[in-house]
């Protein structure tokens, strides 16, 4: 049987970092020597693999739209040469990048597995080796044909994932969607939770643009007047992180609704997400949220903030028709939301 082929896109992140005077940082051209030390990568049961090292390598705090597009282009250009892809990425913004790629890679029919580590490969107790090997096997399997994220024994849907721990080896959770696979003695796929094959659709990359958007977290005592100047007609989208099921303070001193009303009329898409990691926004359940619907806000339902932000970038990059963007924002495009 022909060996499967996996392409490893190494973008940076803790997995390949080295200690420096300023703390851990990636070092160009160092990663191949780390891989040479992992004897399992030469095992007969491993797929064939190649590594593409990005330049510059980044701490994922510095990854944004430009890098999302670069990752998408690397996958597009190599799509027919490989059975699957592993994207090595810093954990800090991995869920944002995985969400973004899930929207950009239309008609994806191969696994794209994001992974990284909490402890660098150069350290004794690194979790990077297991994360890398399992991600490569999952990428070669061709069962989870979507953008996913593998960490510490769990395969998650990328656009449902969120970073939940800065120091546990299991750094991610998927609070509103089941795990796609549990990796113990065997890799046990949860086939009911996986995306259906997209045979009919050609694979293509839709590049995102750096559209001006923002995230505003509501907090007790928020004085909306200070945020008014942010809500100009230049701002194309805002993700509001509200309390519970979509609630905002509605007292007399709260000026949020008129601001949102004006922003919507100016052409800004306002998407309501929740500060709770589990559960869904339901505009209108409480009086404190029904007004948001009246002023044109989008119900973000059970989307993570990461997915809502990436989806805003995506939709506002492909259209400036507000009705279209608003309708698509509330639809399930690639498994990011429960309709
Ligand atoms: N700061 C690192 C990054 O996101 C953290 C990590 O990779 O775990 O690149």
CSV table of C-alpha atoms and ligand atoms in Angstrom, one decimal:
chain,number,residue,atom,x,y,z
A,1,UNK,CA,0.0,0.0,0.0
A,2,UNK,CA,1.2,3.5,-0.9
A,3,UNK,CA,2.3,5.4,2.2
A,4,UNK,CA,0.3,8.5,3.0
A,5,UNK,CA,1.9,11.9,2.7
A,6,UNK,CA,1.5,14.7,5.3
A,7,UNK,CA,2.7,18.2,5.0
A,8,UNK,CA,3.8,19.9,8.3
A,9,UNK,CA,3.5,23.7,8.1
A,10,UNK,CA,5.6,25.1,10.9
A,11,UNK,CA,4.5,28.7,11.7
A,12,UNK,CA,6.1,29.1,15.2
A,13,UNK,CA,4.8,28.8,18.7
A,14,UNK,CA,6.2,27.2,21.8
A,15,UNK,CA,6.7,23.8,20.2
A,16,UNK,CA,9.9,24.9,18.4
A,17,UNK,CA,11.0,27.7,20.8
A,18,UNK,CA,14.3,28.0,22.6
A,19,UNK,CA,15.1,29.9,25.8
A,20,UNK,CA,16.5,33.4,25.1
A,21,UNK,CA,17.4,36.4,27.3
A,22,UNK,CA,13.8,37.7,26.8
A,23,UNK,CA,12.1,34.4,27.3
A,24,UNK,CA,11.1,31.6,24.9
A,25,UNK,CA,11.2,32.6,21.2
A,26,UNK,CA,11.2,30.7,17.9
A,27,UNK,CA,14.5,30.3,16.1
A,28,UNK,CA,14.7,30.0,12.3
A,29,UNK,CA,16.1,26.7,10.9
A,30,UNK,CA,16.3,25.0,14.3
A,31,UNK,CA,13.2,22.9,14.1
A,32,UNK,CA,14.6,20.2,11.7
A,33,UNK,CA,17.3,19.3,14.2
A,34,UNK,CA,14.5,18.8,16.8
A,35,UNK,CA,12.6,16.5,14.5
A,36,UNK,CA,15.8,14.5,13.8
A,37,UNK,CA,15.8,13.6,17.5
A,38,UNK,CA,12.3,12.1,17.4
A,39,UNK,CA,13.0,8.5,16.4
A,40,UNK,CA,9.2,7.7,16.1
A,41,UNK,CA,9.0,10.0,13.0
A,42,UNK,CA,11.1,7.3,11.2
A,43,UNK,CA,8.8,4.5,12.3
A,44,UNK,CA,7.4,2.4,9.4
A,45,UNK,CA,3.8,3.2,10.5
A,46,UNK,CA,4.3,6.9,10.2
A,47,UNK,CA,3.3,8.6,7.0
A,48,UNK,CA,5.9,10.2,4.7
A,49,UNK,CA,6.2,13.9,5.7
A,50,UNK,CA,7.8,17.2,4.6
A,51,UNK,CA,8.2,20.3,6.7
A,52,UNK,CA,7.6,23.9,5.4
A,53,UNK,CA,9.2,26.4,7.8
A,54,UNK,CA,7.6,29.8,7.7
A,55,UNK,CA,9.7,32.9,7.7
A,56,UNK,CA,9.5,34.7,10.1
A,57,UNK,CA,8.5,32.2,12.7
A,58,UNK,CA,6.1,33.8,15.1
A,59,UNK,CA,4.8,33.7,18.6
A,60,UNK,CA,1.2,33.4,17.8
A,61,UNK,CA,0.4,36.6,19.6
A,62,UNK,CA,1.7,38.2,16.4
A,63,UNK,CA,-0.4,36.1,14.0
A,64,UNK,CA,-3.3,37.9,12.3
A,65,UNK,CA,-5.1,38.1,9.0
A,66,UNK,CA,-1.9,38.3,6.8
A,67,UNK,CA,-0.5,35.1,8.4
A,68,UNK,CA,-3.9,33.3,8.1
A,69,UNK,CA,-3.9,34.0,4.4
A,70,UNK,CA,-0.3,32.8,4.1
A,71,UNK,CA,-1.2,29.5,5.8
A,72,UNK,CA,-4.2,29.2,3.5
A,73,UNK,CA,-2.0,29.8,0.4
A,74,UNK,CA,0.5,27.1,1.5
A,75,UNK,CA,-2.3,24.6,1.9
A,76,UNK,CA,-3.9,25.6,-1.4
A,77,UNK,CA,-0.6,25.3,-3.3
A,78,UNK,CA,0.2,21.8,-1.9
A,79,UNK,CA,-3.4,20.6,-1.7
A,80,UNK,CA,-3.2,17.8,-4.3
A,81,UNK,CA,0.3,16.6,-3.2
A,82,UNK,CA,-0.7,15.6,0.3
A,83,UNK,CA,-3.3,13.5,2.1
A,84,UNK,CA,-3.4,15.9,5.0
A,85,UNK,CA,-1.8,18.9,6.7
A,86,UNK,CA,-0.5,19.6,10.2
A,87,UNK,CA,-0.2,23.2,11.2
A,88,UNK,CA,2.3,23.8,14.0
A,89,UNK,CA,1.2,27.0,15.7
A,90,UNK,CA,1.4,28.8,19.0
A,91,UNK,CA,-1.4,28.0,21.4
A,92,UNK,CA,-2.3,31.6,22.3
A,93,UNK,CA,-4.2,32.3,19.1
A,94,UNK,CA,-4.5,28.8,17.6
A,95,UNK,CA,-8.3,28.8,17.9
A,96,UNK,CA,-8.5,32.1,16.0
A,97,UNK,CA,-6.4,30.8,13.2
A,98,UNK,CA,-8.1,27.4,13.0
A,99,UNK,CA,-11.5,29.2,12.9
A,100,UNK,CA,-10.3,31.6,10.2
A,101,UNK,CA,-8.9,28.7,8.1
A,102,UNK,CA,-12.2,26.8,8.5
A,103,UNK,CA,-14.0,29.6,6.7
A,104,UNK,CA,-11.2,30.2,4.1
A,105,UNK,CA,-10.7,26.6,2.9
A,106,UNK,CA,-13.9,26.1,1.0
A,107,UNK,CA,-14.7,22.5,-0.1
A,108,UNK,CA,-11.9,21.1,2.1
A,109,UNK,CA,-11.9,17.3,1.9
A,110,UNK,CA,-8.7,16.5,3.8
A,111,UNK,CA,-7.6,16.9,7.4
A,112,UNK,CA,-6.0,20.1,8.4
A,113,UNK,CA,-4.8,19.5,12.0
A,114,UNK,CA,-3.6,22.4,14.2
A,115,UNK,CA,-1.3,21.5,17.1
A,116,UNK,CA,1.6,22.8,19.1
A,117,UNK,CA,2.7,22.4,22.7
A,118,UNK,CA,2.7,23.9,26.1
A,119,UNK,CA,6.3,22.9,26.8
A,120,UNK,CA,8.9,23.3,24.0
A,121,UNK,CA,10.3,20.2,22.3
A,122,UNK,CA,13.8,21.1,23.5
A,123,UNK,CA,12.6,20.6,27.1
A,124,UNK,CA,12.6,17.2,28.9
A,125,UNK,CA,8.9,17.1,29.6
A,126,UNK,CA,7.6,18.5,26.3
A,127,UNK,CA,4.1,17.5,25.2
A,128,UNK,CA,5.1,18.5,21.7
A,129,UNK,CA,6.3,15.1,20.6
A,130,UNK,CA,3.0,13.3,21.3
A,131,UNK,CA,0.9,16.1,19.9
A,132,UNK,CA,2.9,16.1,16.7
A,133,UNK,CA,2.9,12.3,16.2
A,134,UNK,CA,-0.8,12.0,16.9
A,135,UNK,CA,-1.7,15.0,14.6
A,136,UNK,CA,0.4,13.4,11.8
A,137,UNK,CA,-1.5,10.1,12.1
A,138,UNK,CA,-4.8,11.9,12.2
A,139,UNK,CA,-3.8,14.0,9.1
A,140,UNK,CA,-2.8,10.8,7.3
A,141,UNK,CA,-6.0,8.9,8.3
A,142,UNK,CA,-8.3,11.1,6.2
A,143,UNK,CA,-11.3,10.6,8.5
A,144,UNK,CA,-11.6,14.1,10.0
A,145,UNK,CA,-11.7,16.0,6.8
A,146,UNK,CA,-12.0,19.4,8.3
A,147,UNK,CA,-10.0,22.0,10.1
A,148,UNK,CA,-9.4,20.5,13.5
A,149,UNK,CA,-7.2,21.0,16.6
A,150,UNK,CA,-5.4,18.2,18.3
A,151,UNK,CA,-4.1,18.6,21.9
A,152,UNK,CA,-3.4,16.1,24.7
A,153,UNK,CA,-5.5,13.2,23.6
A,154,UNK,CA,-8.5,15.2,22.1
A,155,UNK,CA,-9.3,16.2,18.6
A,156,UNK,CA,-11.6,19.2,18.5
A,157,UNK,CA,-13.3,21.1,15.7
A,158,UNK,CA,-11.1,24.1,15.1
A,159,UNK,CA,-13.9,26.7,15.0
A,160,UNK,CA,-15.4,25.3,18.2
A,161,UNK,CA,-12.2,25.3,20.2
A,162,UNK,CA,-11.0,27.8,22.7
A,163,UNK,CA,-7.9,28.1,24.8
A,164,UNK,CA,-8.8,27.5,28.4
A,165,UNK,CA,-5.5,27.0,30.2
A,166,UNK,CA,-2.2,28.7,30.2
A,167,UNK,CA,-0.5,25.9,32.1
A,168,UNK,CA,-2.4,22.6,31.8
A,169,UNK,CA,-1.2,20.3,29.1
A,170,UNK,CA,-4.8,20.1,27.8
A,171,UNK,CA,-4.9,23.8,26.9
A,172,UNK,CA,-8.1,23.7,24.8
A,173,UNK,CA,-11.8,22.9,25.2
A,174,UNK,CA,-14.8,22.7,22.9
A,175,UNK,CA,-17.6,23.6,25.3
A,176,UNK,CA,-20.4,23.6,22.7
A,177,UNK,CA,-19.5,20.7,20.5
A,178,UNK,CA,-18.5,17.1,21.1
A,179,UNK,CA,-14.8,16.0,20.6
A,180,UNK,CA,-14.1,14.7,17.1
A,181,UNK,CA,-11.8,12.0,18.4
A,182,UNK,CA,-10.4,10.6,21.7
A,183,UNK,CA,-6.9,9.4,21.4
A,184,UNK,CA,-6.0,6.8,23.9
A,185,UNK,CA,-4.7,3.3,23.1
A,186,UNK,CA,-6.5,3.8,19.7
A,187,UNK,CA,-7.7,6.8,17.8
A,188,UNK,CA,-11.4,6.6,18.4
A,189,UNK,CA,-13.2,9.0,16.0
A,190,UNK,CA,-16.6,10.3,16.9
A,191,UNK,CA,-18.0,9.8,13.4
A,192,UNK,CA,-21.4,11.3,14.1
A,193,UNK,CA,-19.7,14.6,15.1
A,194,UNK,CA,-17.5,14.8,12.0
A,195,UNK,CA,-18.3,17.0,8.9
A,196,UNK,CA,-20.0,15.2,6.0
A,197,UNK,CA,-17.8,14.8,2.9
A,198,UNK,CA,-18.1,17.6,0.4
A,199,UNK,CA,-17.7,15.7,-2.8
A,200,UNK,CA,-19.6,18.1,-4.9
A,201,UNK,CA,-17.5,21.2,-4.1
A,202,UNK,CA,-14.2,22.0,-5.6
A,203,UNK,CA,-11.5,23.0,-3.1
A,204,UNK,CA,-10.7,26.7,-3.1
A,205,UNK,CA,-9.2,29.3,-0.9
A,206,UNK,CA,-11.0,32.5,-0.1
A,207,UNK,CA,-8.5,35.1,1.1
A,208,UNK,CA,-9.6,37.3,4.0
A,209,UNK,CA,-8.8,41.0,4.1
A,210,UNK,CA,-7.8,43.2,7.1
A,211,UNK,CA,-11.3,44.7,7.5
A,212,UNK,CA,-11.7,47.0,10.5
A,213,UNK,CA,-13.6,45.0,13.2
A,214,UNK,CA,-13.5,44.9,17.0
A,215,UNK,CA,-14.5,42.9,20.1
A,216,UNK,CA,-16.2,44.7,23.0
A,217,UNK,CA,-16.6,42.9,26.3
A,218,UNK,CA,-19.5,44.1,28.5
A,219,UNK,CA,-18.6,44.5,32.2
A,220,UNK,CA,-20.5,45.7,35.2
A,221,UNK,CA,-20.4,49.5,35.4
A,222,UNK,CA,-19.4,49.9,31.7
A,223,UNK,CA,-19.6,53.5,30.7
A,224,UNK,CA,-20.6,53.3,27.1
A,225,UNK,CA,-20.0,56.9,26.3
A,226,UNK,CA,-16.3,56.1,26.2
A,227,UNK,CA,-16.8,53.6,23.5
A,228,UNK,CA,-18.9,55.8,21.3
A,229,UNK,CA,-16.0,57.2,19.5
A,230,UNK,CA,-15.0,53.6,18.4
A,231,UNK,CA,-18.3,53.0,16.7
A,232,UNK,CA,-17.6,55.0,13.6
A,233,UNK,CA,-18.9,54.2,10.2
A,234,UNK,CA,-15.4,52.9,9.4
A,235,UNK,CA,-15.9,49.9,11.8
A,236,UNK,CA,-17.4,47.1,9.7
A,237,UNK,CA,-18.1,44.6,12.5
A,238,UNK,CA,-18.2,44.3,16.2
A,239,UNK,CA,-18.4,41.1,18.3
A,240,UNK,CA,-20.2,42.0,21.6
A,241,UNK,CA,-19.3,39.7,24.5
A,242,UNK,CA,-22.4,40.0,26.6
A,243,UNK,CA,-23.5,38.4,29.9
A,244,UNK,CA,-25.2,35.0,29.9
A,245,UNK,CA,-27.7,34.5,27.1
A,246,UNK,CA,-27.0,37.9,25.5
A,247,UNK,CA,-27.7,40.4,28.2
A,248,UNK,CA,-26.4,44.0,28.5
A,249,UNK,CA,-27.0,46.5,31.2
A,250,UNK,CA,-30.1,48.5,30.4
A,251,UNK,CA,-30.3,51.1,33.1
A,252,UNK,CA,-31.0,54.8,32.5
A,253,UNK,CA,-27.3,55.7,32.4
A,254,UNK,CA,-26.6,53.0,29.8
A,255,UNK,CA,-26.2,54.5,26.4
A,256,UNK,CA,-25.3,51.3,24.6
A,257,UNK,CA,-28.5,50.8,22.6
A,258,UNK,CA,-28.5,54.2,20.9
A,259,UNK,CA,-24.8,53.6,20.0
A,260,UNK,CA,-25.6,50.2,18.6
A,261,UNK,CA,-28.6,51.5,16.8
A,262,UNK,CA,-26.4,54.2,15.2
A,263,UNK,CA,-23.6,51.7,14.4
A,264,UNK,CA,-26.0,49.4,12.7
A,265,UNK,CA,-27.5,52.2,10.6
A,266,UNK,CA,-23.9,53.2,9.7
A,267,UNK,CA,-23.3,49.7,8.3
A,268,UNK,CA,-21.6,47.9,11.2
A,269,UNK,CA,-22.5,44.3,11.8
A,270,UNK,CA,-22.9,43.7,15.5
A,271,UNK,CA,-22.7,40.0,16.6
A,272,UNK,CA,-23.8,39.1,20.1
A,273,UNK,CA,-21.8,36.3,21.8
A,274,UNK,CA,-21.7,35.2,25.4
A,275,UNK,CA,-19.1,35.5,28.1
A,276,UNK,CA,-20.1,32.0,29.2
A,277,UNK,CA,-18.1,29.5,27.3
A,278,UNK,CA,-20.9,27.0,27.4
A,279,UNK,CA,-24.5,27.5,26.1
A,280,UNK,CA,-26.0,29.8,23.5
A,281,UNK,CA,-27.1,33.4,23.1
A,282,UNK,CA,-30.9,33.7,22.9
A,283,UNK,CA,-31.9,37.3,22.2
A,284,UNK,CA,-35.2,38.1,23.7
A,285,UNK,CA,-35.2,35.5,26.5
A,286,UNK,CA,-34.6,38.4,28.9
A,287,UNK,CA,-35.8,42.0,28.5
A,288,UNK,CA,-32.1,42.9,28.9
A,289,UNK,CA,-31.3,41.3,25.5
A,290,UNK,CA,-34.5,41.8,23.5
A,291,UNK,CA,-33.5,45.4,22.7
A,292,UNK,CA,-30.3,44.2,21.0
A,293,UNK,CA,-32.4,42.4,18.5
A,294,UNK,CA,-34.6,45.4,17.9
A,295,UNK,CA,-31.5,47.5,17.0
A,296,UNK,CA,-30.4,45.0,14.4
A,297,UNK,CA,-27.8,42.9,16.2
A,298,UNK,CA,-27.0,39.4,15.0
A,299,UNK,CA,-27.6,36.4,17.4
A,300,UNK,CA,-24.3,34.7,17.6
A,301,UNK,CA,-25.9,31.7,19.2
A,302,UNK,CA,-23.3,29.2,20.5
A,303,UNK,CA,-20.3,30.5,18.5
A,304,UNK,CA,-17.1,31.1,20.3
A,305,UNK,CA,-15.8,34.7,20.2
A,306,UNK,CA,-12.9,33.4,18.1
A,307,UNK,CA,-15.2,31.9,15.5
A,308,UNK,CA,-17.5,35.0,15.5
A,309,UNK,CA,-14.4,37.2,14.9
A,310,UNK,CA,-13.0,35.1,12.2
A,311,UNK,CA,-16.4,34.8,10.5
A,312,UNK,CA,-16.8,38.6,10.6
A,313,UNK,CA,-13.5,39.0,8.9
A,314,UNK,CA,-14.4,36.4,6.3
A,315,UNK,CA,-17.9,37.6,5.5
A,316,UNK,CA,-16.9,41.3,5.5
A,317,UNK,CA,-14.0,40.4,3.1
A,318,UNK,CA,-16.3,38.8,0.6
A,319,UNK,CA,-19.3,41.2,0.7
A,320,UNK,CA,-20.4,44.6,1.7
A,321,UNK,CA,-24.0,43.8,1.4
A,322,UNK,CA,-25.2,44.1,5.0
A,323,UNK,CA,-28.3,41.9,4.6
A,324,UNK,CA,-26.2,39.1,3.2
A,325,UNK,CA,-23.5,39.4,5.9
A,326,UNK,CA,-26.1,39.5,8.6
A,327,UNK,CA,-28.0,36.5,7.2
A,328,UNK,CA,-24.8,34.4,6.8
A,329,UNK,CA,-23.5,35.4,10.2
A,330,UNK,CA,-26.5,33.6,11.7
A,331,UNK,CA,-26.2,30.5,9.5
A,332,UNK,CA,-24.0,27.5,10.1
A,333,UNK,CA,-21.3,27.8,7.4
A,334,UNK,CA,-18.8,25.1,8.5
A,335,UNK,CA,-19.9,23.7,11.8
A,336,UNK,CA,-19.2,26.7,13.9
A,337,UNK,CA,-22.7,27.3,15.1
A,338,UNK,CA,-25.8,25.3,16.0
A,339,UNK,CA,-28.7,26.6,14.1
B,1,LIG,N1,3.1,32.4,23.3
B,1,LIG,C1,3.1,31.1,22.6
B,1,LIG,C2,2.4,31.2,21.3
B,1,LIG,O1,1.3,31.3,21.2
B,1,LIG,C3,2.4,30.1,23.5
B,1,LIG,C4,2.3,28.7,23.0
B,1,LIG,O2,2.7,28.4,21.9
B,1,LIG,O3,1.9,27.8,23.7
B,1,LIG,O4,3.1,31.3,20.3
